[in-house]
Coordinates of C-alpha atoms in Angstrom, one line a residue:
M1 CA -18.6 14.6 21.0
T2 CA -19.5 17.7 23.2
E3 CA -19.2 17.4 27.0
Q4 CA -22.9 17.9 27.2
A5 CA -23.5 14.7 24.9
A6 CA -20.7 12.7 26.8
T7 CA -22.3 13.5 30.2
K8 CA -25.8 12.5 28.7
K9 CA -24.3 9.2 27.4
K10 CA -22.8 8.5 30.7
T11 CA -26.0 9.3 32.5
F12 CA -27.9 6.9 30.1
R13 CA -25.6 4.0 30.5
P14 CA -24.1 4.3 34.0
D15 CA -20.9 2.8 35.0
N16 CA -21.9 2.4 38.5
H17 CA -23.3 -1.3 38.7
N18 CA -25.5 -0.1 41.9
T19 CA -27.4 2.5 40.0
L20 CA -31.0 2.0 39.2
G21 CA -30.5 2.6 35.5
W22 CA -27.8 0.0 35.4
K23 CA -30.1 -2.6 37.0
L24 CA -33.1 -1.8 34.8
F25 CA -30.7 -2.4 31.7
L26 CA -29.5 -5.6 33.2
V27 CA -33.2 -6.7 33.8
Y28 CA -34.0 -5.7 30.2
D29 CA -31.1 -7.6 28.9
I30 CA -32.1 -10.7 30.6
F31 CA -35.6 -10.3 29.5
M32 CA -34.7 -9.9 25.8
M33 CA -32.5 -12.9 25.9
G34 CA -35.2 -14.7 27.5
I35 CA -37.9 -14.2 25.0
I36 CA -35.7 -14.5 22.2
V37 CA -34.6 -18.0 23.4
F38 CA -38.1 -18.8 24.1
N39 CA -39.4 -17.5 20.7
L40 CA -36.7 -19.7 18.7
F41 CA -37.5 -22.8 20.9
C42 CA -41.3 -22.3 20.0
L43 CA -40.6 -21.8 16.3
C44 CA -38.2 -25.0 16.2
A45 CA -40.8 -27.0 18.0
N46 CA -43.4 -25.8 15.5
L47 CA -41.1 -26.8 12.7
F48 CA -40.6 -30.3 14.1
L49 CA -44.3 -30.7 15.1
M50 CA -45.6 -29.5 11.6
S51 CA -43.1 -31.8 9.5
S52 CA -43.9 -35.4 8.4
F53 CA -41.0 -36.4 10.9
G54 CA -43.1 -35.1 13.8
K55 CA -46.0 -37.0 12.5
L56 CA -44.1 -40.2 12.3
F57 CA -42.8 -39.8 15.7
F58 CA -46.1 -39.2 17.3
D59 CA -47.6 -42.1 15.7
E60 CA -44.8 -44.3 17.0
I61 CA -45.4 -43.0 20.6
H62 CA -49.1 -43.7 20.0
L63 CA -50.1 -40.0 20.7
P64 CA -51.6 -38.8 17.4
E65 CA -54.2 -36.9 19.1
V66 CA -51.8 -34.7 20.9
L67 CA -50.3 -33.8 17.4
A68 CA -53.8 -33.1 16.1
F69 CA -54.8 -31.0 19.2
Y70 CA -51.6 -28.8 18.6
K71 CA -52.1 -28.4 14.8
S72 CA -56.0 -27.3 15.4
D73 CA -55.5 -25.2 18.5
L74 CA -52.0 -24.2 19.2
H75 CA -50.3 -23.7 15.8
P76 CA -52.3 -20.8 14.8
W77 CA -51.4 -19.1 18.1
V78 CA -47.7 -19.9 17.4
I79 CA -48.1 -17.9 14.0
K80 CA -49.9 -15.1 15.5
T81 CA -47.4 -14.7 18.3
E82 CA -44.5 -14.7 15.8
G83 CA -46.2 -11.8 14.0
W84 CA -46.5 -10.0 17.3
F85 CA -43.0 -10.5 18.1
I86 CA -41.7 -9.2 14.8
L87 CA -43.7 -6.0 15.5
F88 CA -42.3 -6.0 18.9
L89 CA -38.8 -6.2 17.5
V90 CA -39.5 -3.4 15.0
A91 CA -40.8 -1.3 17.7
E92 CA -38.0 -2.1 19.9
L93 CA -35.2 -1.5 17.6
S94 CA -36.9 1.8 16.5
I95 CA -37.0 3.0 20.1
R96 CA -33.3 1.9 20.6
W97 CA -32.4 3.9 17.4
L98 CA -34.1 7.0 18.6
V99 CA -32.4 6.7 21.9
A100 CA -29.0 6.4 20.2
I101 CA -29.8 9.5 18.1
V102 CA -30.8 11.5 20.9
Y103 CA -27.8 10.5 23.1
K104 CA -25.3 10.4 20.3
H105 CA -24.0 6.9 20.6
H106 CA -22.6 6.9 17.2
Q107 CA -21.0 9.6 15.3
R108 CA -23.6 9.8 12.6
W109 CA -27.4 9.0 13.1
F110 CA -27.7 6.3 10.2
F111 CA -24.7 4.4 11.8
F112 CA -27.1 2.4 14.2
P113 CA -28.7 -0.2 11.6
F114 CA -25.3 -1.0 10.2
I115 CA -23.8 -1.6 13.7
H116 CA -26.9 -3.8 14.6
W117 CA -27.1 -5.4 11.2
Y118 CA -27.8 -8.8 12.5
E119 CA -31.0 -7.4 14.5
V120 CA -32.2 -5.6 11.4
L121 CA -32.0 -8.8 9.2
A122 CA -33.4 -11.0 12.2
I123 CA -36.7 -9.4 11.7
I124 CA -37.1 -11.1 8.4
P125 CA -38.9 -14.3 8.9
Y126 CA -36.5 -16.4 6.8
L127 CA -33.5 -14.9 8.7
R128 CA -34.8 -15.7 12.2
F129 CA -31.8 -17.7 13.3
L130 CA -29.7 -14.3 13.3
R131 CA -31.6 -13.6 16.6
L132 CA -29.3 -16.2 18.2
I133 CA -26.6 -13.6 17.6
R134 CA -28.4 -11.0 19.9
A135 CA -28.9 -13.5 22.4
G136 CA -25.4 -14.7 22.3
I137 CA -24.0 -11.2 22.7
I138 CA -26.3 -10.5 25.7
A139 CA -25.3 -13.6 27.4
Y140 CA -21.5 -12.9 26.7
R141 CA -21.9 -9.3 28.1
L142 CA -23.8 -10.6 31.1
H143 CA -20.7 -13.5 31.5
E144 CA -18.2 -10.5 31.2
L145 CA -19.9 -8.7 34.0
G146 CA -19.9 -11.8 36.4
Y147 CA -23.3 -13.3 35.8
K148 CA -22.6 -17.0 34.9
V149 CA -25.3 -17.3 32.4
I150 CA -23.3 -19.8 30.5
P151 CA -21.2 -22.3 32.3
D152 CA -17.5 -21.7 32.0
N153 CA -16.9 -25.1 30.1
I154 CA -19.7 -24.3 27.6
M155 CA -18.2 -20.7 27.2
K156 CA -14.6 -22.1 26.6
K157 CA -15.9 -24.3 23.9
V158 CA -18.0 -21.8 22.3
L159 CA -15.0 -19.3 22.1
F160 CA -12.6 -22.2 20.9
Y161 CA -14.8 -23.1 18.0
Y162 CA -15.5 -19.3 17.2
R163 CA -11.6 -19.0 16.9
V164 CA -11.6 -22.2 14.7
V165 CA -14.0 -20.7 12.3
M166 CA -12.6 -17.2 12.2
E167 CA -8.9 -18.6 12.0
E168 CA -10.1 -20.9 8.9
L169 CA -11.9 -18.1 7.2
S170 CA -9.1 -15.6 7.6
D171 CA -6.3 -18.1 6.8
R172 CA -8.2 -19.0 3.4
V173 CA -8.5 -15.2 2.7
V174 CA -4.7 -14.6 3.4
V175 CA -3.5 -17.6 1.6
S176 CA -5.6 -16.9 -1.5
V177 CA -4.3 -13.2 -1.4
I178 CA -0.7 -14.3 -1.1
D179 CA -1.1 -17.1 -4.1
G180 CA -2.9 -14.1 -5.9
I181 CA 0.3 -11.8 -5.6
K182 CA 2.7 -14.8 -6.4
Y183 CA 0.7 -15.6 -9.7
E184 CA 0.9 -12.0 -10.8
L185 CA 4.7 -11.8 -10.0
D186 CA 5.2 -15.0 -12.1
N187 CA 2.9 -14.2 -15.0
S188 CA 2.5 -10.4 -15.2
S189 CA 5.2 -8.6 -17.5
S190 CA 5.1 -5.7 -15.0
H191 CA 6.2 -7.5 -12.0
K192 CA 9.7 -5.8 -12.2
K193 CA 7.8 -2.4 -12.2
I194 CA 6.1 -3.8 -8.9
I195 CA 9.3 -4.8 -7.3
H196 CA 11.0 -1.4 -8.2
D197 CA 7.9 0.7 -7.1
L198 CA 8.2 -1.4 -3.8
V199 CA 12.0 -0.5 -3.4
D200 CA 11.5 3.0 -4.3
H201 CA 8.7 3.4 -1.9
H202 CA 11.0 2.1 0.9
R203 CA 14.2 4.1 0.0
D204 CA 13.7 6.8 2.6
M205 CA 12.8 4.1 5.2
F206 CA 15.9 2.1 4.2
A207 CA 18.3 5.0 4.6
Q208 CA 17.1 5.8 7.9
A209 CA 17.3 2.6 9.0
L210 CA 20.6 2.1 7.8
A211 CA 21.7 5.3 9.3
E212 CA 20.5 4.4 12.7
I213 CA 22.2 0.8 12.4
L214 CA 25.7 2.6 11.6
Q215 CA 25.2 5.1 14.3
E216 CA 24.2 2.3 16.9
A217 CA 26.6 -0.4 15.8
L218 CA 29.7 1.2 14.1
A219 CA 29.9 4.5 16.0
T220 CA 29.5 2.6 19.2
E221 CA 32.2 0.1 18.4
L222 CA 34.7 2.8 17.1
K223 CA 34.2 4.8 20.1
A224 CA 35.0 1.8 22.2
Q225 CA 38.0 0.8 20.2
Q226 CA 39.3 4.2 19.5
R227 CA 42.2 4.3 22.1
L228 CA 43.4 0.8 21.0
I229 CA 43.2 1.8 17.3
A230 CA 45.2 5.0 18.1
D231 CA 47.9 3.3 19.9
N232 CA 48.1 0.8 17.1
V233 CA 48.6 3.3 14.5
G234 CA 51.0 5.2 16.6
H235 CA 53.1 2.1 17.2
I236 CA 53.1 1.5 13.4
V237 CA 54.4 5.2 12.6
K238 CA 57.2 4.7 15.3
Q239 CA 58.2 1.2 13.8
A240 CA 58.0 2.8 10.3
I241 CA 60.4 5.5 11.5
E242 CA 62.6 2.8 12.9
D243 CA 62.8 0.8 9.9
T244 CA 63.9 3.7 7.8
P245 CA 67.7 3.1 7.7
Q246 CA 68.4 6.2 5.8
L247 CA 67.1 8.3 8.6
T248 CA 69.0 6.4 11.2
Q249 CA 72.1 6.8 9.5
L250 CA 71.7 10.5 9.0
L251 CA 71.1 11.1 12.6
R252 CA 73.9 9.0 14.0
L253 CA 76.2 11.4 11.8
I254 CA 75.3 14.1 14.4
P255 CA 77.6 13.5 17.4
I256 CA 76.1 13.2 20.8
A257 CA 72.7 14.6 19.9
G258 CA 72.1 12.1 17.1
G259 CA 70.5 9.3 19.1
M260 CA 68.5 11.9 21.2
I261 CA 67.0 13.3 18.3
E262 CA 66.1 9.9 16.7
N263 CA 64.0 9.0 19.8
Q264 CA 62.4 12.4 19.7
I265 CA 61.4 12.0 16.1
Q266 CA 60.0 8.3 17.0
S267 CA 57.9 9.7 19.7
I268 CA 56.6 12.7 17.7
G269 CA 55.6 10.3 14.9
Q270 CA 53.9 8.0 17.3
R271 CA 52.0 10.8 18.8
L272 CA 51.4 12.2 15.2
G273 CA 49.9 8.9 14.4
E274 CA 47.7 8.9 17.4
N275 CA 46.4 12.2 16.9
I276 CA 45.7 11.6 13.3
T277 CA 43.7 8.5 14.1
N278 CA 41.8 10.3 16.7
G279 CA 40.9 13.0 14.3
L280 CA 39.7 10.7 11.7
I281 CA 37.6 8.6 14.2
D282 CA 36.1 11.2 16.3
P283 CA 33.7 12.5 13.5
L284 CA 32.4 9.0 13.0
T285 CA 31.5 8.7 16.8
E286 CA 29.4 11.8 16.9
G287 CA 25.6 11.7 16.8
T288 CA 22.8 9.6 18.4
A289 CA 20.7 6.8 17.3
T290 CA 17.6 9.2 16.6
Q291 CA 19.7 11.6 15.0
P292 CA 22.8 10.0 13.3
N293 CA 25.8 12.2 12.4
Q294 CA 26.2 13.7 8.7
I295 CA 28.7 11.0 7.4
Y296 CA 26.4 8.1 8.1
T297 CA 23.3 10.0 6.9
L298 CA 25.2 10.6 3.7
I299 CA 26.3 7.1 3.4
S300 CA 23.0 5.6 3.9
D301 CA 21.3 7.9 1.4
K302 CA 23.7 7.2 -1.3
V303 CA 23.3 3.4 -0.6
S304 CA 19.6 3.7 -0.8
H305 CA 19.3 5.4 -4.0
L306 CA 21.5 2.8 -5.8
N307 CA 20.1 1.9 -9.3
I308 CA 18.5 -1.5 -9.1
E309 CA 18.7 -1.9 -12.8
N310 CA 21.0 -4.6 -12.2
K311 CA 20.5 -8.5 -12.8
A312 CA 22.2 -9.7 -9.8
L313 CA 20.5 -6.9 -7.5
E314 CA 17.1 -7.6 -9.2
E315 CA 17.4 -11.4 -8.4
L316 CA 18.2 -10.4 -4.9
V317 CA 15.2 -8.3 -4.3
E318 CA 12.9 -10.8 -6.3
S319 CA 14.4 -13.7 -4.0
A320 CA 13.6 -11.4 -0.9
V321 CA 10.1 -10.8 -2.1
Y322 CA 9.2 -14.5 -2.9
E323 CA 10.7 -15.7 0.2
S324 CA 8.9 -13.3 2.4
L325 CA 5.5 -14.2 0.6
E326 CA 6.3 -18.1 1.3
S327 CA 7.3 -17.5 4.9
L328 CA 4.1 -15.5 5.4
R329 CA 2.1 -18.4 3.7
K330 CA 3.9 -21.0 6.0
Q331 CA 3.1 -19.0 9.1
V332 CA -0.6 -18.4 8.2
K333 CA -1.0 -22.2 7.4
I334 CA -0.1 -23.1 10.9
K335 CA -3.5 -23.9 12.8
Q336 CA -3.2 -22.2 16.3
W337 CA -6.4 -23.8 17.1
Q338 CA -4.8 -27.3 16.4
I339 CA -1.7 -26.6 18.8
E340 CA -4.2 -25.4 21.4
L341 CA -6.3 -28.7 21.1
E342 CA -3.1 -30.6 21.3
Q343 CA -1.9 -28.8 24.4
Y344 CA -5.4 -29.5 25.8
D345 CA -5.1 -33.1 25.0
Q346 CA -1.5 -33.4 26.8
S347 CA -2.8 -31.7 29.9
K348 CA -5.6 -34.2 30.0
D349 CA -3.0 -37.0 29.8

């Protein structure tokens, strides 16, 4: 969207609630909500009055002449006004579509009827009930702006039941999809290929994750324990020299300096063990979590490219896939609205 178009759109739908344009839109929304509700009320009343149940009701209250007056004088006007109202909706929708095109409210000019599908379908006489959706959207928008068109308790109930319906629908779809996947894995001869493709697709991600884990866990721990490991190795080398009787006997043959040489050899051996240990550990402590060192990267790459044409490994992968699907199925079957309802009942008690 160009800067000029964005400016036009902002001008057409001002964000400042004190502007005249915003107030006109507010009045227009309230007007549309009112006439839609009134229109639907008239249609519902007409349906009742023209039905056999309505005739029975007025006969019971001994006012058949009122019903006869409605059928003869008022009913034709209801039909005419419904026709006028449909023409008004067509004209109003066309004008709003034209305005949306001019001010580029959508990326394509033909998006408008798809976004406002309920308004388009509500023009059809047999789908009049969809007009309630527009009235509800207007009421909800006014409610968000701080105008309490709908009482808070009613709004909470409406939102609660809306979430109930949406959760039940989405849960059934997800559970059906999961069951379908499990059925395919159980009955399809190509399920191994599916699993292999799944593993192959995630090999690089697995290698990267494993390298980061080795860098964060192993490298950090080695660096923390490096001094202790080096000291232990040094003591082991020193003890190994002490436990070599041939060397001790040979050095003792040297008069006076033999004991000193033996101590020096032990000290050199200890330092040599420490330096070798530090030299082996230092390369393993280099790198960061985002850029693991080459050793961990190589190890992770080799592990990720293991051939899974192995019965035990295939069973492991299949078990992980099945348990993941089952865990997801159990989670989806949890009714969040039931939990919310129980919490509400407990708060009342």
